[in-house]
Coordinates of C-alpha atoms in Angstrom, one line a residue:
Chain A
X1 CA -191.1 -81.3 210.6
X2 CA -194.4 -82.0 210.2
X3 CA -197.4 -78.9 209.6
X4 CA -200.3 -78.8 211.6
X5 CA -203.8 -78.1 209.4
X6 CA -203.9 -75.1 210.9
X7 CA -200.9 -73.0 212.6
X8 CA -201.2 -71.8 216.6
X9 CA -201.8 -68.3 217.0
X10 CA -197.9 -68.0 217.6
X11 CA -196.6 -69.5 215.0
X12 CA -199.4 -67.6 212.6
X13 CA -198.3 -63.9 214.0
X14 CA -194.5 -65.1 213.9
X15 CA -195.4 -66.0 210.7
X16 CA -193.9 -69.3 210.6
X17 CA -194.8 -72.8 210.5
X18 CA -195.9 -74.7 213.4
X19 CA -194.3 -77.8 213.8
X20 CA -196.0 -80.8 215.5
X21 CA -194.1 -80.3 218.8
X22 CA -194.7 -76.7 219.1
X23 CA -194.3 -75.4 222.7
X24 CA -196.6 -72.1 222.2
X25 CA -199.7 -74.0 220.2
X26 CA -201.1 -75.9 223.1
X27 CA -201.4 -72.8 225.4
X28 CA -202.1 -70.3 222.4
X29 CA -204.6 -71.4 220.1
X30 CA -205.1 -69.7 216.9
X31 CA -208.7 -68.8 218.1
X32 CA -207.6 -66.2 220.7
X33 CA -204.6 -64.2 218.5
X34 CA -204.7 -61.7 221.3
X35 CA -203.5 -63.8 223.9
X36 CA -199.8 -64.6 222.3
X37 CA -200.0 -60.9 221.0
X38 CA -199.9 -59.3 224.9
X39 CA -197.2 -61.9 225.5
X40 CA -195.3 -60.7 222.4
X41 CA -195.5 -57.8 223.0
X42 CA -194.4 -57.6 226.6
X43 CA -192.1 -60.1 227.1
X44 CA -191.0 -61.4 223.5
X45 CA -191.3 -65.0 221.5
X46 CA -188.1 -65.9 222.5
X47 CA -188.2 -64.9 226.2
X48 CA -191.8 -67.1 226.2
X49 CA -191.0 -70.0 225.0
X50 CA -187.8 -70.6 227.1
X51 CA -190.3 -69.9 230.1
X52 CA -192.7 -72.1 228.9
X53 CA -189.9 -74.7 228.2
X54 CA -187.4 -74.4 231.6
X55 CA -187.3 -73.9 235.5
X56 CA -183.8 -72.8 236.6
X57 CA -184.3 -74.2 240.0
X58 CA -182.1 -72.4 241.8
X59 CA -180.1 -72.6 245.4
X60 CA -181.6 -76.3 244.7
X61 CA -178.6 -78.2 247.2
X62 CA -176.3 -75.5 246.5
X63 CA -176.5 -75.8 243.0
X64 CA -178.4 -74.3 239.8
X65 CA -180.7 -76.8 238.0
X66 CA -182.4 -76.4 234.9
X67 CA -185.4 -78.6 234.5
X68 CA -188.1 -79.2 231.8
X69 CA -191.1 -77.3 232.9
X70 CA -193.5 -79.9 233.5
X71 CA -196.3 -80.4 230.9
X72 CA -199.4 -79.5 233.3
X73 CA -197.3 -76.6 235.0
X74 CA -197.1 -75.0 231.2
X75 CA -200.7 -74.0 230.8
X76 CA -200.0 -72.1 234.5
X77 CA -197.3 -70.9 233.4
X78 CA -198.6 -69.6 230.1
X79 CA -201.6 -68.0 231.8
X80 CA -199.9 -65.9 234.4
X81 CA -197.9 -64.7 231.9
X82 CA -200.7 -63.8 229.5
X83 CA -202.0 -61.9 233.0
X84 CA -199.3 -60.1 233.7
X85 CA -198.8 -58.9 229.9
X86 CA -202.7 -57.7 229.8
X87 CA -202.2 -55.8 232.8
X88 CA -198.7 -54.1 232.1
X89 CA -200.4 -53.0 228.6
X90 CA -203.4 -51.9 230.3
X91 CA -201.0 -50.0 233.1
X92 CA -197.3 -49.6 231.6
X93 CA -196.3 -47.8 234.7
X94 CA -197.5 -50.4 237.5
X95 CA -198.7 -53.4 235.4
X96 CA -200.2 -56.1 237.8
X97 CA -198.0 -54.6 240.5
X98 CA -200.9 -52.0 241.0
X99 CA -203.2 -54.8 242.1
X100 CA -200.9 -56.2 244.6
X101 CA -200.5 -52.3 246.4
X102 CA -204.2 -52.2 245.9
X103 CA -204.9 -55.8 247.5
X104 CA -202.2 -54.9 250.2
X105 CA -203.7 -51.5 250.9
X106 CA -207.1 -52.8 251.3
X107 CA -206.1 -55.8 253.8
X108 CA -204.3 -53.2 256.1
X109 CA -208.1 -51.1 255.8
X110 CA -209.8 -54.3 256.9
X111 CA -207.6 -55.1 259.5
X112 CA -207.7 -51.9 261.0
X113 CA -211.4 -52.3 261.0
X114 CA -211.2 -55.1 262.8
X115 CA -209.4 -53.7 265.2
X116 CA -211.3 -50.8 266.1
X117 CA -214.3 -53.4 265.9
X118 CA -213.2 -55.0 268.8
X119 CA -211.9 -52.1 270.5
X120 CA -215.6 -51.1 270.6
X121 CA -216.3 -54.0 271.4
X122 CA -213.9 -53.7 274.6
X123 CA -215.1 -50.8 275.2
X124 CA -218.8 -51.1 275.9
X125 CA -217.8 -54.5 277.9
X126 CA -215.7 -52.4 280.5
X127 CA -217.8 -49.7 280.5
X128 CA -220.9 -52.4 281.2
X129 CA -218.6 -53.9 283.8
X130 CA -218.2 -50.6 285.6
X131 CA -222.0 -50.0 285.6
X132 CA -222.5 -53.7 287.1
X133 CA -220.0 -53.0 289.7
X134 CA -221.5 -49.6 290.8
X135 CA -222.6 -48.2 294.3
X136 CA -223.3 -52.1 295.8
X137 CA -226.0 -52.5 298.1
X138 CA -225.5 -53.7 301.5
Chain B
X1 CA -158.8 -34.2 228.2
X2 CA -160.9 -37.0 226.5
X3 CA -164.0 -36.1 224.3
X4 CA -166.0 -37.7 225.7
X5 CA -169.2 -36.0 226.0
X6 CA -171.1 -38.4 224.8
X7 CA -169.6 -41.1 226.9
X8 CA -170.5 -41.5 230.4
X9 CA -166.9 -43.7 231.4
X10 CA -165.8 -41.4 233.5
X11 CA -168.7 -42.4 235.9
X12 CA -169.1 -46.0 236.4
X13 CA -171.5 -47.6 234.0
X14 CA -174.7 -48.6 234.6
X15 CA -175.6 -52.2 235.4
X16 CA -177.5 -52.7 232.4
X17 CA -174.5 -51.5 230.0
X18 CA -172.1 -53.5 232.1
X19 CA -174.0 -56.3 232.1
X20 CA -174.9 -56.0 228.0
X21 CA -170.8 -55.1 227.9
X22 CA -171.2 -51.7 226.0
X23 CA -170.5 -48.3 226.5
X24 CA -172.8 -46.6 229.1
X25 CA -173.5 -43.2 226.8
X26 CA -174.5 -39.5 228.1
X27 CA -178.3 -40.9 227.6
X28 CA -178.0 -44.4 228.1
X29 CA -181.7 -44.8 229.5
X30 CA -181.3 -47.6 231.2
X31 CA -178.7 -45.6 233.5
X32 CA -180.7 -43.7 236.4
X33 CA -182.8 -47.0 237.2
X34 CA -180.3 -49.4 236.7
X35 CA -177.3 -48.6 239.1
X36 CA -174.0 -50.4 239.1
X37 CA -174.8 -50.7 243.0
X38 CA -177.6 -53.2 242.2
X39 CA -176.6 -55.6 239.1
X40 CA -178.9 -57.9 240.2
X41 CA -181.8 -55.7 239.4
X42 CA -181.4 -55.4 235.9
X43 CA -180.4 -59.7 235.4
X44 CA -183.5 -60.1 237.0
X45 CA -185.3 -58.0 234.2
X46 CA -182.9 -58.7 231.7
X47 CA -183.9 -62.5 231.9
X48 CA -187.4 -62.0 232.0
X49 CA -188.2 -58.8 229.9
X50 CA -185.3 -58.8 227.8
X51 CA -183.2 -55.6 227.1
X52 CA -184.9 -54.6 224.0
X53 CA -188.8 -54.9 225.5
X54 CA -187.8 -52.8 228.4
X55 CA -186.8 -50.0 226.3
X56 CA -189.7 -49.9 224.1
X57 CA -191.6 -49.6 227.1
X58 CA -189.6 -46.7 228.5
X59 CA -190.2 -45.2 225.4
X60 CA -193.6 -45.6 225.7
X61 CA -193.8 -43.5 228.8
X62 CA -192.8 -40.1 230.2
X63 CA -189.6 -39.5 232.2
X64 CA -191.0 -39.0 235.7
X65 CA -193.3 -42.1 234.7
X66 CA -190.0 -44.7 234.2
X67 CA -188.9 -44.8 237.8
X68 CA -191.9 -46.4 238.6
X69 CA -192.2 -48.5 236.0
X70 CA -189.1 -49.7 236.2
X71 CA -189.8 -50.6 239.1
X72 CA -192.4 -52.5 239.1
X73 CA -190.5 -54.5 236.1
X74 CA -188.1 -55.3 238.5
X75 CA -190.6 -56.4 241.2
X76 CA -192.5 -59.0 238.7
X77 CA -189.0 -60.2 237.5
X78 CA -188.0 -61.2 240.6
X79 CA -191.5 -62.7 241.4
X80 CA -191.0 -64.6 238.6
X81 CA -187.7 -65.9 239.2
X82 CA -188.7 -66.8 242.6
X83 CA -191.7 -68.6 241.3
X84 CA -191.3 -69.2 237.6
X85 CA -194.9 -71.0 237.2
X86 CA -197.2 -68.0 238.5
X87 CA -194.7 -65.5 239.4
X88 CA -196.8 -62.2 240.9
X89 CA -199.8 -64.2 240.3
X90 CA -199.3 -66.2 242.8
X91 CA -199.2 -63.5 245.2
X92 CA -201.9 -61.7 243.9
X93 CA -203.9 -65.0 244.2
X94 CA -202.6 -65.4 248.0
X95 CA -203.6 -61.8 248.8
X96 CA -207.7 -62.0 247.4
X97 CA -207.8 -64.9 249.7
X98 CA -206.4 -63.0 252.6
X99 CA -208.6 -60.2 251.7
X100 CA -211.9 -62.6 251.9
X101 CA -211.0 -64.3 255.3
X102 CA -210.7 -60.9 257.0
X103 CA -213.4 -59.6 255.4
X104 CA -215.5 -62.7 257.1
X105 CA -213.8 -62.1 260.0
X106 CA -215.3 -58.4 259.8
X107 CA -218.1 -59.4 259.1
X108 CA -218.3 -61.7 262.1
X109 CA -216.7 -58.9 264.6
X110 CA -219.5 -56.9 263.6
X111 CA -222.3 -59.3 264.0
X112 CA -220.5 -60.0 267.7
X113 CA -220.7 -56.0 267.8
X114 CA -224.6 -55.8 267.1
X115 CA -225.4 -59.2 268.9
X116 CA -223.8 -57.7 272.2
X117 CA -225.5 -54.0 271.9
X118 CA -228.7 -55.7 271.5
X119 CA -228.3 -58.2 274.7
X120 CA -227.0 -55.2 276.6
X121 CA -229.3 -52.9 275.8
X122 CA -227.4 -50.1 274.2
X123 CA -229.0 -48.4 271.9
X124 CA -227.9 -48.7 268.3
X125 CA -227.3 -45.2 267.5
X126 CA -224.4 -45.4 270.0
X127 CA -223.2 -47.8 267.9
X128 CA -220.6 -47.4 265.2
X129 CA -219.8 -50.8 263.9
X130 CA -217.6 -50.4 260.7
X131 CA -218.8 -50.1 257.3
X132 CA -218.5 -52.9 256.3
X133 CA -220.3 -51.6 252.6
X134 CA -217.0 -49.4 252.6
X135 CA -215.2 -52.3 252.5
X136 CA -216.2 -53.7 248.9
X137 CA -213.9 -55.2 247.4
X138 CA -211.8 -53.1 244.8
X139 CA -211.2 -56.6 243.2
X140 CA -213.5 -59.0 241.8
X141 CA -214.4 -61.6 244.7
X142 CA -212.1 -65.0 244.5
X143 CA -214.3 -68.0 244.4
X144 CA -212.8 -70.0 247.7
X145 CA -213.3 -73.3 245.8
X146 CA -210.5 -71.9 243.8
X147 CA -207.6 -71.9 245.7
X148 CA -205.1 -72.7 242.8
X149 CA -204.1 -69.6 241.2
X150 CA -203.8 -70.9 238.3
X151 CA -207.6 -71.3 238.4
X152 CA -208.2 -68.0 239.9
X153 CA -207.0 -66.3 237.0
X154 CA -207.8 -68.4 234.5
X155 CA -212.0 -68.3 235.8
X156 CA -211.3 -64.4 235.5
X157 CA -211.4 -63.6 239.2
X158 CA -208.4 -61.6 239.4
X159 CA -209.1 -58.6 237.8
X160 CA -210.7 -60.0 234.3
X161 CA -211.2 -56.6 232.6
X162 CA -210.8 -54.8 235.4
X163 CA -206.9 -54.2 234.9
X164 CA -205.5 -51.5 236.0
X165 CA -205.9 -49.0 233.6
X166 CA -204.2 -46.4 236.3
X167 CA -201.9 -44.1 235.0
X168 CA -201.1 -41.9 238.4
X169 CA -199.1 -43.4 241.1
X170 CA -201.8 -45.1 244.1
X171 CA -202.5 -43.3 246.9
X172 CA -200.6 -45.7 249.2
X173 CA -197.2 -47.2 249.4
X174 CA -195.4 -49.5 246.6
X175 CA -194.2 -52.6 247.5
X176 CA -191.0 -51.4 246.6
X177 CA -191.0 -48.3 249.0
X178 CA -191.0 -50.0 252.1
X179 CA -190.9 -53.7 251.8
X180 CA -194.1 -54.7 252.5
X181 CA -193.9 -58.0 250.4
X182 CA -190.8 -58.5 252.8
X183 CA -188.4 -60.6 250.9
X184 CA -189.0 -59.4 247.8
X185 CA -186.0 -57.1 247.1
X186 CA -185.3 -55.2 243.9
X187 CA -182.2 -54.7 245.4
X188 CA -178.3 -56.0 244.0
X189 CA -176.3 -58.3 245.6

């Protein structure tokens, strides 16, 4: 098992060595320590690396199916994860759960303004249609 | 009579004790969130969160707070069992874009709004086009060249230091009250 110079930020705050095929140092370099620390400390080392290292595909044919996460899925996977740890430790009660309320509360506000946009819209048009079609003159 | 006040067998156990095969106790605190009714609830959490980080972050809050928050632990388990690359991300992502279009679309119903008052001739003050400066964003605006979410967050568009920081329940229905996300179901089998 071969060290690296210098150890990813996971393996330094695990406090172990970082082997050449480590699955946390490409997505958690030792520069940004906080990063693998909100992970840590929201969903564990253990529970992060075996998301960063499987997809259960499941119901695939019928069937479970564990595959090997692909390599250019891990970064994506390693970000959304960082993402939702910042924002459960910044709200513990909602975490990034608040956003999506918040996101869907404010589509239903814009829709609704839509709707009474064109109702006004509607509006004025029938009530410009009943002027037009006033008292004709024969 | 058994002594078993400290032991809560005589009610069914909870679906975290039954699934961690231990004795649900008198304080188990897993035990009002986690009902036998719904095991898939707490497998779902269980596989993402782990047993041992969902307690500490019981701990961390107060007891009309955990309901809630277990909650929402559920919610962005399942998310991320459903989609094990961005989980609620991805959603989150699919939302800000849904919240731009309509806000273009606004935006365009009120310029039709405006346009037609001024080629009809009524005057403006009888005009109440929305507000659309009401409408800001509460989110930081999503680039539309980024329409991977991976990108998206990673650029800091969804909420980069603007996290939540909210303590008290929002003012508007969870997604767990009454389904709006739809298919997303704490719920057991």
């Amino acid at each position: 098992m071969a060290v690296h110079g210098s150890r990813c930020a996971a393996c330094k705050y695990l406090r172990r060595r970082c082997p050449q095929d480590c699955i946390f140092s490409p997505h958690f370099p030792s520069s940004n320590p906080q990063r693998f620390a909100y992970v840590h400390r929201i969903y564990g080392a253990s529970n992060v690396g075996k998301m960063l290292e499987r997809i259960a595909l499941l119901k695939l044919d019928g069937f479970e199916n564990d595959q090997r996460v692909p390599e250019f899925e891990r970064s994506h996977v390693a970000d959304s994860l960082h993402f939702e740890a910042k924002c459960r430790i910044e709200d513990p009660v909602y975490g990034c759960v608040g956003f999506i309320s918040r996101l869907e509360h404010q589509i239903h506000s814009i829709e609704s303004e839509i709707a009474m946009t064109r109702a006004l819209m509607m509006m004025y048009e029938s009530s410009l249609n009943r002027q037009k079609g006033g008292p004709s003159e024969h | 009579m058994s002594s078993s006040s400290n032991n809560n067998s005589y009610n069914s156990p909870c679906a975290a004790c039954k699934f961690l095969r231990r004795k649900c106790l008198a304080g188990c605190i897993f035990a009002p969130y986690f009902p036998p009714e719904e095991p898939q609830k707490f497998v779902n959490v269980h596989k993402i969160f782990g047993a041992s980080n969902v307690t500490k972050l019981l701990n961390e809050l107060l007891p009309h707070q955990r309901e809630d928050a277990v909650n929402s632990l559920a919610y962005e388990a399942e998310a991320r069992v459903r989609d094990p690359v961005y989980g609620c991300v991805g959603a989150i992502s699919f939302l800000q874009r849904q919240v731009q279009r309509l806000q273009k679309e606004l935006d365009a119903a009120n310029a039709d709004l405006i346009r037609y008052a001024c080629n009809t001739g009524i005057p403006s003050s009888a005009l109440q086009p929305a507000e659309t400066a009401s409408m800001q964003p509460i989110l930081p605006p999503v680039n539309t060249r980024r329409t991977h979410p991976a990108a998206a967050f990673a650029a800091g568009s969804i909420g980069d230091d603007n996290g939540g920081g909210f303590f008290q329940p929002p003012p508007y229905s969870l997604p767990w009250d009454d389904n709006l996300s739809g298919d997303i179901d704490a719920g057991g089998e």
